[in-house]
Amino acid sequence: MPSARTSPFSVLGMLSLGARSGYEIRRELSEEAGTFWSESYGQIYPALRELSRKGLARRHAARRPGGPARCVHEITPKGREALRRWLAEPPRAAPPRNEMLLKFFFSDRDAVDAPAVWARALLAEETERLRHVRRMKEQLPRGPQQRRSIRFWMMTLEYVERRSEATVVWCQRTISTLDLMQEALARRRTAAQKRSPLE
Amino acid sequence: MPSARTSPFSVLGMLSLGARSGYEIRRELSEEAGTFWSESYGQIYPALRELSRKGLARRHAARRPGGPARCVHEITPKGREALRRWLAEPPRAAPPRNEMLLKFFFSDRDAVDAPAVWARALLAEETERLRHVRRMKEQLPRGPQQRRSIRFWMMTLEYVERRSEATVVWCQRTISTLDLMQEALARRRTAAQKRSPLE
DNA sequence: CCATACATGTAAAGGGTTACATGATTAA
DNA sequence: TTAATCATGTAACCCTTTACATGTATGG
């Protein structure tokens, strides 16, 4: 998915919520949208410079009394217009790439252990994600009313929540199945050993 | 996610199910695993050559009576061993990147139309995916028993099915909400027009 | 005759992460 | 003093898609 220059727009989007530094963009983005979007410094800082160059944002150094140098960026009217136009364009769907499922796909019943480990790991991860999303959903209405519309943010959280719930159920059922397969495999192996003992 | 050389292994995995040409790998992969994995020719053909070079696969030209030249690849014992080792390694999770949700995240209540369009598009897409996955789930047990274990394939289908179902529900609810927001917006606009008519 | 499926490939361009470099401040 | 957090950035590397080139066979 060469997702036509989305990174600069994710940065611009964050700036549309208020002036921020690159570091803050990264932190807030991963806190508030980390369940469905991620951005690394290697994208953010070049994007900020690009936005400045194009006149979509303005940078001004901010120095808090006892703190490190910060470089705060502010969105310009031109930047808001560019963001509006980008938001109106249909989003590009990334081609699916789930490496865990690919490994499941190629696994066979003689190697059940590894998939069981991954399913358990995913269950833990997804349970944590669910906790995080639900906490945010609770705090959202009471939080600082800085955003114009909380509705859309809520929708993103609900998307993640529903899919996460579905994944948790899948993990639980899959782990059960794999455990049964593991037992069956063990039985087959001891039976085979009885038929042809090595010692 | 520089997902440490997964493409060659997805190709090798397909070869582990039987000798195939690059074209067939692509077709079968997108038919059977297209809901969670995708591979382009730009990856497949170089991967096939790499596998041959490393001795993990053998290539031999096959020419069907009245057909174009094919280049069938067969997995070697060394290839099976490499695949087995790769399968035992934990899968790498790709950082989340859902552009539609990102656009939702930055949307505000004055621009409800576009998100409503995307939600409807996603609903159609996901409904189709669901149909496809359920058809496969039905056909799987009756299909050619060439795979050693259908269980794992079934698990991947169930993963996609559950998440797809969750997405469909989200789409339906979100479309309702957006429709209500759209009506509210229209009412606000006509009210504003009454207060300050332009003509 | 034309579109579609079969079939193999290459090259460029773009997008993204990781790892590194650098340095200040604060809390344990 | 040490770890963690705040803070800004760069460069290399790699993966991936897209677009192109080329040609055959088949069905409408």
GROMACS .gro file of C-alpha atoms (C1' of nucleotides) in nm:
model
  454
    1MET     CA    1   0.000   0.000   0.000
    2PRO     CA    2   0.197   0.300  -0.121
    3SER     CA    3  -0.084   0.483   0.058
    4ALA     CA    4  -0.026   0.809  -0.125
    5ARG     CA    5   0.148   1.025   0.133
    6THR     CA    6  -0.073   0.960   0.432
    7SER     CA    7   0.192   1.033   0.691
    8PRO     CA    8   0.207   1.408   0.627
    9PHE     CA    9  -0.170   1.418   0.659
   10SER     CA   10  -0.175   1.227   0.984
   11VAL     CA   11   0.067   1.489   1.114
   12LEU     CA   12  -0.138   1.771   0.967
   13GLY     CA   13  -0.446   1.619   1.123
   14MET     CA   14  -0.286   1.629   1.465
   15LEU     CA   15  -0.188   1.991   1.409
   16SER     CA   16  -0.552   2.067   1.324
   17LEU     CA   17  -0.631   1.984   1.689
   18GLY     CA   18  -0.385   2.247   1.810
   19ALA     CA   19  -0.021   2.348   1.785
   20ARG     CA   20   0.217   2.067   1.873
   21SER     CA   21   0.576   1.951   1.853
   22GLY     CA   22   0.684   1.640   1.667
   23TYR     CA   23   0.737   1.458   1.992
   24GLU     CA   24   0.389   1.545   2.114
   25ILE     CA   25   0.232   1.439   1.784
   26ARG     CA   26   0.390   1.102   1.819
   27ARG     CA   27   0.285   1.060   2.182
   28GLU     CA   28  -0.074   1.172   2.137
   29LEU     CA   29  -0.120   0.981   1.816
   30SER     CA   30  -0.004   0.660   1.977
   31GLU     CA   31  -0.216   0.720   2.286
   32GLU     CA   32  -0.537   0.820   2.114
   33ALA     CA   33  -0.513   0.643   1.781
   34GLY     CA   34  -0.243   0.384   1.848
   35THR     CA   35  -0.489   0.097   1.811
   36PHE     CA   36  -0.541   0.177   1.444
   37TRP     CA   37  -0.257   0.402   1.338
   38SER     CA   38   0.114   0.435   1.402
   39GLU     CA   39   0.370   0.686   1.298
   40SER     CA   40   0.744   0.684   1.360
   41TYR     CA   41   0.978   0.980   1.405
   42GLY     CA   42   1.133   0.892   1.074
   43GLN     CA   43   0.803   0.996   0.918
   44ILE     CA   44   0.695   1.274   1.150
   45TYR     CA   45   0.995   1.507   1.140
   46PRO     CA   46   1.039   1.503   0.763
   47ALA     CA   47   0.662   1.549   0.731
   48LEU     CA   48   0.671   1.856   0.956
   49ARG     CA   49   0.942   2.011   0.743
   50GLU     CA   50   0.749   1.932   0.428
   51LEU     CA   51   0.436   2.093   0.571
   52SER     CA   52   0.632   2.407   0.661
   53ARG     CA   53   0.789   2.420   0.317
   54LYS     CA   54   0.449   2.398   0.152
   55GLY     CA   55   0.300   2.660   0.380
   56LEU     CA   56   0.054   2.417   0.540
   57ALA     CA   57   0.207   2.470   0.882
   58ARG     CA   58   0.425   2.726   1.056
   59ARG     CA   59   0.703   2.634   1.294
   60HIS     CA   60   0.810   2.840   1.587
   61ALA     CA   61   1.058   2.748   1.854
   62ALA     CA   62   0.906   2.730   2.200
   63ARG     CA   63   1.123   2.714   2.505
   64ARG     CA   64   0.960   2.627   2.832
   65PRO     CA   65   1.150   2.771   3.134
   66GLY     CA   66   1.325   2.458   3.252
   67GLY     CA   67   1.284   2.227   2.959
   68PRO     CA   68   1.453   2.111   2.641
   69ALA     CA   69   1.414   2.302   2.318
   70ARG     CA   70   1.081   2.239   2.150
   71CYS     CA   71   0.975   2.310   1.798
   72VAL     CA   72   0.604   2.374   1.795
   73HIS     CA   73   0.411   2.363   1.468
   74GLU     CA   74   0.088   2.539   1.397
   75ILE     CA   75  -0.153   2.465   1.113
   76THR     CA   76  -0.223   2.746   0.863
   77PRO     CA   77  -0.556   2.818   0.686
   78LYS     CA   78  -0.399   2.668   0.375
   79GLY     CA   79  -0.314   2.363   0.582
   80ARG     CA   80  -0.673   2.330   0.702
   81GLU     CA   81  -0.793   2.347   0.346
   82ALA     CA   82  -0.546   2.079   0.236
   83LEU     CA   83  -0.656   1.857   0.524
   84ARG     CA   84  -1.022   1.909   0.435
   85ARG     CA   85  -0.955   1.806   0.077
   86TRP     CA   86  -0.760   1.498   0.184
   87LEU     CA   87  -1.035   1.398   0.425
   88ALA     CA   88  -1.289   1.412   0.141
   89GLU     CA   89  -1.095   1.163  -0.071
   90PRO     CA   90  -1.179   0.795  -0.027
   91PRO     CA   91  -0.936   0.611   0.201
   92ARG     CA   92  -0.710   0.352   0.044
   93ALA     CA   93  -0.745   0.000   0.177
   94ALA     CA   94  -0.414  -0.167   0.248
   95PRO     CA   95  -0.376  -0.517   0.106
   96PRO     CA   96  -0.423  -0.761   0.394
   97ARG     CA   97  -0.107  -0.902   0.549
   98ASN     CA   98  -0.147  -1.102   0.863
   99GLU     CA   99   0.166  -1.302   0.920
  100MET     CA  100   0.021  -1.505   1.204
  101LEU     CA  101  -0.265  -1.627   0.987
  102LEU     CA  102  -0.022  -1.706   0.709
  103LYS     CA  103   0.172  -1.928   0.948
  104PHE     CA  104  -0.151  -2.092   1.059
  105PHE     CA  105  -0.237  -2.148   0.696
  106PHE     CA  106   0.084  -2.342   0.633
  107SER     CA  107   0.091  -2.525   0.964
  108ASP     CA  108   0.015  -2.892   0.988
  109ARG     CA  109  -0.112  -3.104   1.272
  110ASP     CA  110   0.236  -3.229   1.359
  111ALA     CA  111   0.339  -2.883   1.477
  112VAL     CA  112   0.060  -2.761   1.703
  113ASP     CA  113   0.276  -2.612   1.978
  114ALA     CA  114   0.387  -2.296   1.805
  115PRO     CA  115   0.039  -2.185   1.687
  116ALA     CA  116  -0.091  -2.243   2.040
  117VAL     CA  117   0.178  -2.011   2.176
  118TRP     CA  118   0.089  -1.739   1.925
  119ALA     CA  119  -0.282  -1.769   1.991
  120ARG     CA  120  -0.215  -1.722   2.362
  121ALA     CA  121   0.011  -1.425   2.294
  122LEU     CA  122  -0.255  -1.269   2.072
  123LEU     CA  123  -0.518  -1.326   2.338
  124ALA     CA  124  -0.309  -1.140   2.594
  125GLU     CA  125  -0.235  -0.857   2.352
  126GLU     CA  126  -0.593  -0.823   2.237
  127THR     CA  127  -0.729  -0.835   2.591
  128GLU     CA  128  -0.499  -0.549   2.680
  129ARG     CA  129  -0.605  -0.356   2.372
  130LEU     CA  130  -0.967  -0.407   2.470
  131ARG     CA  131  -0.900  -0.276   2.820
  132HIS     CA  132  -0.728   0.029   2.675
  133VAL     CA  133  -1.007   0.104   2.429
  134ARG     CA  134  -1.278   0.065   2.692
  135ARG     CA  135  -1.096   0.292   2.931
  136MET     CA  136  -1.075   0.556   2.659
  137LYS     CA  137  -1.442   0.516   2.575
  138GLU     CA  138  -1.531   0.587   2.937
  139GLN     CA  139  -1.301   0.884   2.972
  140LEU     CA  140  -1.387   1.042   2.640
  141PRO     CA  141  -1.713   1.217   2.730
  142ARG     CA  142  -1.563   1.359   3.051
  143GLY     CA  143  -1.228   1.457   2.900
  144PRO     CA  144  -1.124   1.801   2.781
  145GLN     CA  145  -1.376   1.920   2.525
  146GLN     CA  146  -1.107   2.050   2.294
  147ARG     CA  147  -1.214   1.843   1.997
  148ARG     CA  148  -1.507   1.970   1.802
  149SER     CA  149  -1.666   1.631   1.768
  150ILE     CA  150  -1.611   1.337   1.996
  151ARG     CA  151  -1.854   1.126   1.791
  152PHE     CA  152  -1.602   1.034   1.524
  153TRP     CA  153  -1.334   0.950   1.774
  154MET     CA  154  -1.588   0.729   1.952
  155MET     CA  155  -1.662   0.552   1.625
  156THR     CA  156  -1.298   0.463   1.578
  157LEU     CA  157  -1.286   0.323   1.930
  158GLU     CA  158  -1.596   0.118   1.868
  159TYR     CA  159  -1.450  -0.022   1.548
  160VAL     CA  160  -1.143  -0.139   1.731
  161GLU     CA  161  -1.348  -0.266   2.024
  162ARG     CA  162  -1.576  -0.482   1.811
  163ARG     CA  163  -1.295  -0.633   1.612
  164SER     CA  164  -1.092  -0.687   1.926
  165GLU     CA  165  -1.382  -0.865   2.094
  166ALA     CA  166  -1.419  -1.089   1.792
  167THR     CA  167  -1.049  -1.168   1.803
  168VAL     CA  168  -1.061  -1.253   2.173
  169VAL     CA  169  -1.342  -1.502   2.113
  170TRP     CA  170  -1.148  -1.652   1.823
  171CYS     CA  171  -0.839  -1.687   2.040
  172GLN     CA  172  -1.029  -1.866   2.315
  173ARG     CA  173  -1.195  -2.112   2.078
  174THR     CA  174  -0.876  -2.167   1.882
  175ILE     CA  175  -0.673  -2.231   2.194
  176SER     CA  176  -0.926  -2.495   2.300
  177THR     CA  177  -0.910  -2.663   1.962
  178LEU     CA  178  -0.532  -2.654   1.958
  179ASP     CA  179  -0.514  -2.802   2.306
  180LEU     CA  180  -0.733  -3.090   2.192
  181MET     CA  181  -0.517  -3.137   1.885
  182GLN     CA  182  -0.209  -3.135   2.104
  183GLU     CA  183  -0.353  -3.409   2.324
  184ALA     CA  184  -0.453  -3.615   2.023
  185LEU     CA  185  -0.102  -3.575   1.886
  186ALA     CA  186   0.050  -3.688   2.216
  187ARG     CA  187  -0.177  -3.993   2.218
  188ARG     CA  188  -0.082  -4.080   1.862
  189ARG     CA  189   0.284  -4.049   1.952
  190THR     CA  190   0.270  -4.273   2.259
  191ALA     CA  191   0.069  -4.525   2.061
  192ALA     CA  192   0.329  -4.521   1.787
  193GLN     CA  193   0.603  -4.564   2.045
  194LYS     CA  194   0.428  -4.866   2.191
  195ARG     CA  195   0.411  -5.025   1.850
  196SER     CA  196   0.778  -4.962   1.776
  197PRO     CA  197   0.971  -4.890   2.096
  198LEU     CA  198   1.316  -4.743   2.043
  199GLU     CA  199   1.474  -4.918   2.340
  200MET     CA  200   0.721  -0.361   0.912
  201PRO     CA  201   1.027  -0.478   0.725
  202SER     CA  202   0.870  -0.818   0.797
  203ALA     CA  203   1.192  -1.014   0.764
  204ARG     CA  204   1.153  -1.177   0.423
  205THR     CA  205   0.806  -1.320   0.456
  206SER     CA  206   0.730  -1.320   0.085
  207PRO     CA  207   0.976  -1.596  -0.003
  208PHE     CA  208   0.823  -1.805   0.274
  209SER     CA  209   0.469  -1.748   0.157
  210VAL     CA  210   0.585  -1.875  -0.181
  211LEU     CA  211   0.772  -2.165  -0.025
  212GLY     CA  212   0.462  -2.244   0.178
  213MET     CA  213   0.255  -2.271  -0.137
  214LEU     CA  214   0.517  -2.498  -0.290
  215SER     CA  215   0.495  -2.718   0.019
  216LEU     CA  216   0.138  -2.801  -0.092
  217GLY     CA  217   0.262  -2.922  -0.429
  218ALA     CA  218   0.463  -2.813  -0.732
  219ARG     CA  219   0.333  -2.490  -0.884
  220SER     CA  220   0.417  -2.209  -1.121
  221GLY     CA  221   0.442  -1.847  -1.013
  222TYR     CA  222   0.113  -1.769  -1.176
  223GLU     CA  223  -0.061  -2.053  -0.994
  224ILE     CA  224   0.090  -1.950  -0.662
  225ARG     CA  225  -0.052  -1.605  -0.704
  226ARG     CA  226  -0.396  -1.732  -0.807
  227GLU     CA  227  -0.431  -1.993  -0.533
  228LEU     CA  228  -0.291  -1.767  -0.266
  229SER     CA  229  -0.539  -1.495  -0.348
  230GLU     CA  230  -0.826  -1.744  -0.368
  231GLU     CA  231  -0.753  -1.937  -0.052
  232ALA     CA  232  -0.574  -1.682   0.162
  233GLY     CA  233  -0.663  -1.357  -0.009
  234THR     CA  234  -0.865  -1.240   0.289
  235PHE     CA  235  -0.554  -1.222   0.506
  236TRP     CA  236  -0.256  -1.227   0.273
  237SER     CA  237  -0.160  -1.085  -0.064
  238GLU     CA  238   0.140  -1.126  -0.284
  239SER     CA  239   0.221  -0.954  -0.611
  240TYR     CA  240   0.418  -1.087  -0.906
  241GLY     CA  241   0.690  -0.840  -0.823
  242GLN     CA  242   0.750  -1.046  -0.510
  243ILE     CA  243   0.669  -1.394  -0.634
  244TYR     CA  244   0.900  -1.426  -0.933
  245PRO     CA  245   1.212  -1.289  -0.762
  246ALA     CA  246   1.126  -1.508  -0.460
  247LEU     CA  247   1.107  -1.818  -0.680
  248ARG     CA  248   1.448  -1.744  -0.823
  249GLU     CA  249   1.590  -1.685  -0.477
  250LEU     CA  250   1.448  -2.016  -0.357
  251SER     CA  251   1.605  -2.196  -0.652
  252ARG     CA  252   1.938  -2.028  -0.593
  253LYS     CA  253   1.938  -2.135  -0.228
  254GLY     CA  254   1.837  -2.489  -0.312
  255LEU     CA  255   1.504  -2.464  -0.134
  256ALA     CA  256   1.314  -2.528  -0.458
  257ARG     CA  257   1.383  -2.677  -0.798
  258ARG     CA  258   1.250  -2.532  -1.118
  259HIS     CA  259   1.159  -2.728  -1.424
  260ALA     CA  260   0.991  -2.606  -1.737
  261ALA     CA  261   0.656  -2.770  -1.802
  262ARG     CA  262   0.485  -2.738  -2.133
  263ARG     CA  263   0.125  -2.848  -2.160
  264PRO     CA  264   0.028  -2.951  -2.516
  265GLY     CA  265  -0.165  -2.645  -2.622
  266GLY     CA  266  -0.062  -2.393  -2.363
  267PRO     CA  267   0.188  -2.123  -2.289
  268ALA     CA  268   0.526  -2.202  -2.136
  269ARG     CA  269   0.507  -2.271  -1.766
  270CYS     CA  270   0.782  -2.277  -1.511
  271VAL     CA  271   0.688  -2.519  -1.236
  272HIS     CA  272   0.871  -2.511  -0.904
  273GLU     CA  273   0.903  -2.797  -0.662
  274ILE     CA  274   1.005  -2.777  -0.297
  275THR     CA  275   1.318  -2.966  -0.189
  276PRO     CA  276   1.377  -3.142   0.146
  277LYS     CA  277   1.601  -2.849   0.238
  278GLY     CA  278   1.311  -2.618   0.150
  279ARG     CA  279   1.074  -2.812   0.374
  280GLU     CA  280   1.321  -2.782   0.658
  281ALA     CA  281   1.357  -2.405   0.604
  282LEU     CA  282   0.980  -2.367   0.599
  283ARG     CA  283   0.948  -2.570   0.918
  284ARG     CA  284   1.201  -2.347   1.092
  285TRP     CA  285   1.028  -2.030   0.971
  286LEU     CA  286   0.691  -2.160   1.087
  287ALA     CA  287   0.831  -2.218   1.435
  288GLU     CA  288   0.939  -1.854   1.471
  289PRO     CA  289   0.689  -1.612   1.623
  290PRO     CA  290   0.500  -1.408   1.362
  291ARG     CA  291   0.572  -1.038   1.344
  292ALA     CA  292   0.278  -0.811   1.404
  293ALA     CA  293   0.252  -0.525   1.157
  294PRO     CA  294   0.199  -0.181   1.308
  295PRO     CA  295  -0.168  -0.093   1.264
  296ARG     CA  296  -0.252   0.137   0.974
  297ASN     CA  297  -0.617   0.183   0.894
  298GLU     CA  298  -0.653   0.489   0.676
  299MET     CA  299  -1.031   0.494   0.695
  300LEU     CA  300  -1.024   0.510   1.073
  301LEU     CA  301  -0.759   0.780   1.057
  302LYS     CA  302  -0.992   0.988   0.842
  303PHE     CA  303  -1.277   0.923   1.082
  304PHE     CA  304  -1.050   1.032   1.364
  305PHE     CA  305  -0.986   1.369   1.204
  306SER     CA  306  -1.338   1.424   1.072
  307ASP     CA  307  -1.568   1.675   1.229
  308ARG     CA  308  -1.945   1.699   1.237
  309ASP     CA  309  -1.955   1.950   0.952
  310ALA     CA  310  -1.834   1.688   0.706
  311VAL     CA  311  -2.048   1.381   0.763
  312ASP     CA  312  -2.111   1.289   0.401
  313ALA     CA  313  -1.775   1.143   0.314
  314PRO     CA  314  -1.750   0.911   0.618
  315ALA     CA  315  -2.102   0.786   0.545
  316VAL     CA  316  -1.996   0.695   0.192
  317TRP     CA  317  -1.692   0.504   0.318
  318ALA     CA  318  -1.889   0.319   0.581
  319ARG     CA  319  -2.132   0.206   0.313
  320ALA     CA  320  -1.848   0.103   0.085
  321LEU     CA  321  -1.687  -0.093   0.367
  322LEU     CA  322  -2.018  -0.260   0.446
  323ALA     CA  323  -2.050  -0.380   0.088
  324GLU     CA  324  -1.690  -0.498   0.078
  325GLU     CA  325  -1.708  -0.675   0.412
  326THR     CA  326  -2.040  -0.840   0.327
  327GLU     CA  327  -1.883  -0.979   0.015
  328ARG     CA  328  -1.579  -1.098   0.208
  329LEU     CA  329  -1.809  -1.271   0.454
  330ARG     CA  330  -1.995  -1.445   0.172
  331HIS     CA  331  -1.664  -1.561   0.027
  332VAL     CA  332  -1.531  -1.691   0.357
  333ARG     CA  333  -1.853  -1.876   0.439
  334ARG     CA  334  -1.862  -2.037   0.098
  335MET     CA  335  -1.506  -2.158   0.153
  336LYS     CA  336  -1.589  -2.289   0.498
  337GLU     CA  337  -1.868  -2.498   0.350
  338GLN     CA  338  -1.664  -2.631   0.062
  339LEU     CA  339  -1.352  -2.705   0.263
  340PRO     CA  340  -1.449  -3.040   0.417
  341ARG     CA  341  -1.576  -3.170   0.083
  342GLY     CA  342  -1.290  -3.033  -0.125
  343PRO     CA  343  -0.984  -3.223  -0.248
  344GLN     CA  344  -0.812  -3.373   0.054
  345GLN     CA  345  -0.468  -3.276  -0.069
  346ARG     CA  346  -0.379  -3.075   0.242
  347ARG     CA  347  -0.261  -3.270   0.541
  348SER     CA  348  -0.465  -3.064   0.782
  349ILE     CA  349  -0.775  -2.867   0.704
  350ARG     CA  350  -0.809  -2.759   1.067
  351PHE     CA  351  -0.557  -2.478   1.043
  352TRP     CA  352  -0.702  -2.347   0.721
  353MET     CA  353  -1.043  -2.351   0.888
  354MET     CA  354  -0.901  -2.150   1.177
  355THR     CA  355  -0.782  -1.877   0.944
  356LEU     CA  356  -1.126  -1.863   0.783
  357GLU     CA  357  -1.291  -1.838   1.122
  358TYR     CA  358  -1.060  -1.556   1.223
  359VAL     CA  359  -1.155  -1.357   0.916
  360GLU     CA  360  -1.522  -1.448   0.954
  361ARG     CA  361  -1.546  -1.327   1.312
  362ARG     CA  362  -1.368  -1.001   1.246
  363SER     CA  363  -1.570  -0.948   0.931
  364GLU     CA  364  -1.894  -1.002   1.120
  365ALA     CA  365  -1.786  -0.749   1.380
  366THR     CA  366  -1.705  -0.501   1.107
  367VAL     CA  367  -2.043  -0.548   0.940
  368VAL     CA  368  -2.221  -0.472   1.266
  369TRP     CA  369  -2.003  -0.167   1.319
  370CYS     CA  370  -2.082  -0.045   0.968
  371GLN     CA  371  -2.456  -0.080   1.019
  372ARG     CA  372  -2.456   0.105   1.349
  373THR     CA  373  -2.216   0.370   1.224
  374ILE     CA  374  -2.424   0.433   0.913
  375SER     CA  375  -2.731   0.487   1.132
  376THR     CA  376  -2.545   0.731   1.354
  377LEU     CA  377  -2.402   0.917   1.057
  378ASP     CA  378  -2.746   0.943   0.897
  379LEU     CA  379  -2.881   1.096   1.216
  380MET     CA  380  -2.588   1.336   1.229
  381GLN     CA  381  -2.650   1.427   0.868
  382GLU     CA  382  -3.015   1.510   0.942
  383ALA     CA  383  -2.919   1.714   1.246
  384LEU     CA  384  -2.667   1.903   1.034
  385ALA     CA  385  -2.929   1.972   0.768
  386ARG     CA  386  -3.170   2.102   1.034
  387ARG     CA  387  -2.902   2.327   1.181
  388ARG     CA  388  -2.828   2.464   0.836
  389THR     CA  389  -3.187   2.543   0.747
  390ALA     CA  390  -3.234   2.703   1.089
  391ALA     CA  391  -2.928   2.919   1.032
  392GLN     CA  392  -3.057   3.013   0.689
  393LYS     CA  393  -3.389   3.124   0.837
  394ARG     CA  394  -3.211   3.346   1.083
  395SER     CA  395  -2.992   3.508   0.817
  396PRO     CA  396  -3.145   3.453   0.471
  397LEU     CA  397  -2.912   3.530   0.184
  398GLU     CA  398  -3.184   3.664  -0.046
  399DC     C1'  399  -1.175  -0.937  -3.376
  400DC     C1'  400  -1.151  -0.837  -2.906
  401DA     C1'  401  -1.148  -0.912  -2.432
  402DT     C1'  402  -1.006  -1.218  -2.100
  403DA     C1'  403  -0.733  -1.559  -1.891
  404DC     C1'  404  -0.288  -1.780  -1.900
  405DA     C1'  405   0.195  -1.692  -1.822
  406DT     C1'  406   0.668  -1.481  -1.697
  407DG     C1'  407   0.911  -1.139  -1.578
  408DT     C1'  408   1.169  -0.636  -1.479
  409DA     C1'  409   1.253  -0.168  -1.309
  410DA     C1'  410   1.150   0.228  -1.083
  411DA     C1'  411   0.961   0.467  -0.733
  412DG     C1'  412   0.783   0.523  -0.309
  413DG     C1'  413   0.679   0.431   0.164
  414DG     C1'  414   0.810   0.286   0.617
  415DT     C1'  415   1.079   0.114   1.011
  416DT     C1'  416   1.493   0.067   1.257
  417DA     C1'  417   1.889   0.219   1.436
  418DC     C1'  418   2.168   0.566   1.541
  419DA     C1'  419   2.334   1.036   1.714
  420DT     C1'  420   2.273   1.389   2.055
  421DG     C1'  421   2.151   1.620   2.454
  422DA     C1'  422   1.860   1.818   2.864
  423DT     C1'  423   1.591   1.731   3.273
  424DT     C1'  424   1.385   1.482   3.654
  425DA     C1'  425   1.277   1.131   3.982
  426DA     C1'  426   1.447   0.730   4.238
  427DT     C1'  427   2.419   0.806   3.937
  428DT     C1'  428   2.113   0.587   3.674
  429DA     C1'  429   1.703   0.527   3.437
  430DA     C1'  430   1.335   0.731   3.221
  431DT     C1'  431   1.120   1.092   2.983
  432DC     C1'  432   1.151   1.484   2.695
  433DA     C1'  433   1.312   1.627   2.249
  434DT     C1'  434   1.489   1.655   1.748
  435DG     C1'  435   1.654   1.463   1.384
  436DT     C1'  436   1.913   1.153   0.988
  437DA     C1'  437   2.033   0.769   0.697
  438DA     C1'  438   2.031   0.320   0.549
  439DC     C1'  439   1.787  -0.047   0.438
  440DC     C1'  440   1.413  -0.312   0.285
  441DC     C1'  441   0.983  -0.426   0.133
  442DT     C1'  442   0.616  -0.361  -0.171
  443DT     C1'  443   0.336  -0.205  -0.526
  444DT     C1'  444   0.273  -0.030  -0.980
  445DA     C1'  445   0.349  -0.009  -1.430
  446DC     C1'  446   0.538  -0.187  -1.809
  447DA     C1'  447   0.689  -0.541  -2.169
  448DT     C1'  448   0.571  -0.958  -2.411
  449DG     C1'  449   0.333  -1.333  -2.594
  450DT     C1'  450  -0.026  -1.740  -2.640
  451DA     C1'  451  -0.483  -1.939  -2.630
  452DT     C1'  452  -0.979  -1.927  -2.592
  453DG     C1'  453  -1.451  -1.788  -2.597
  454DG     C1'  454  -1.797  -1.459  -2.742
   0.00000   0.00000   0.00000
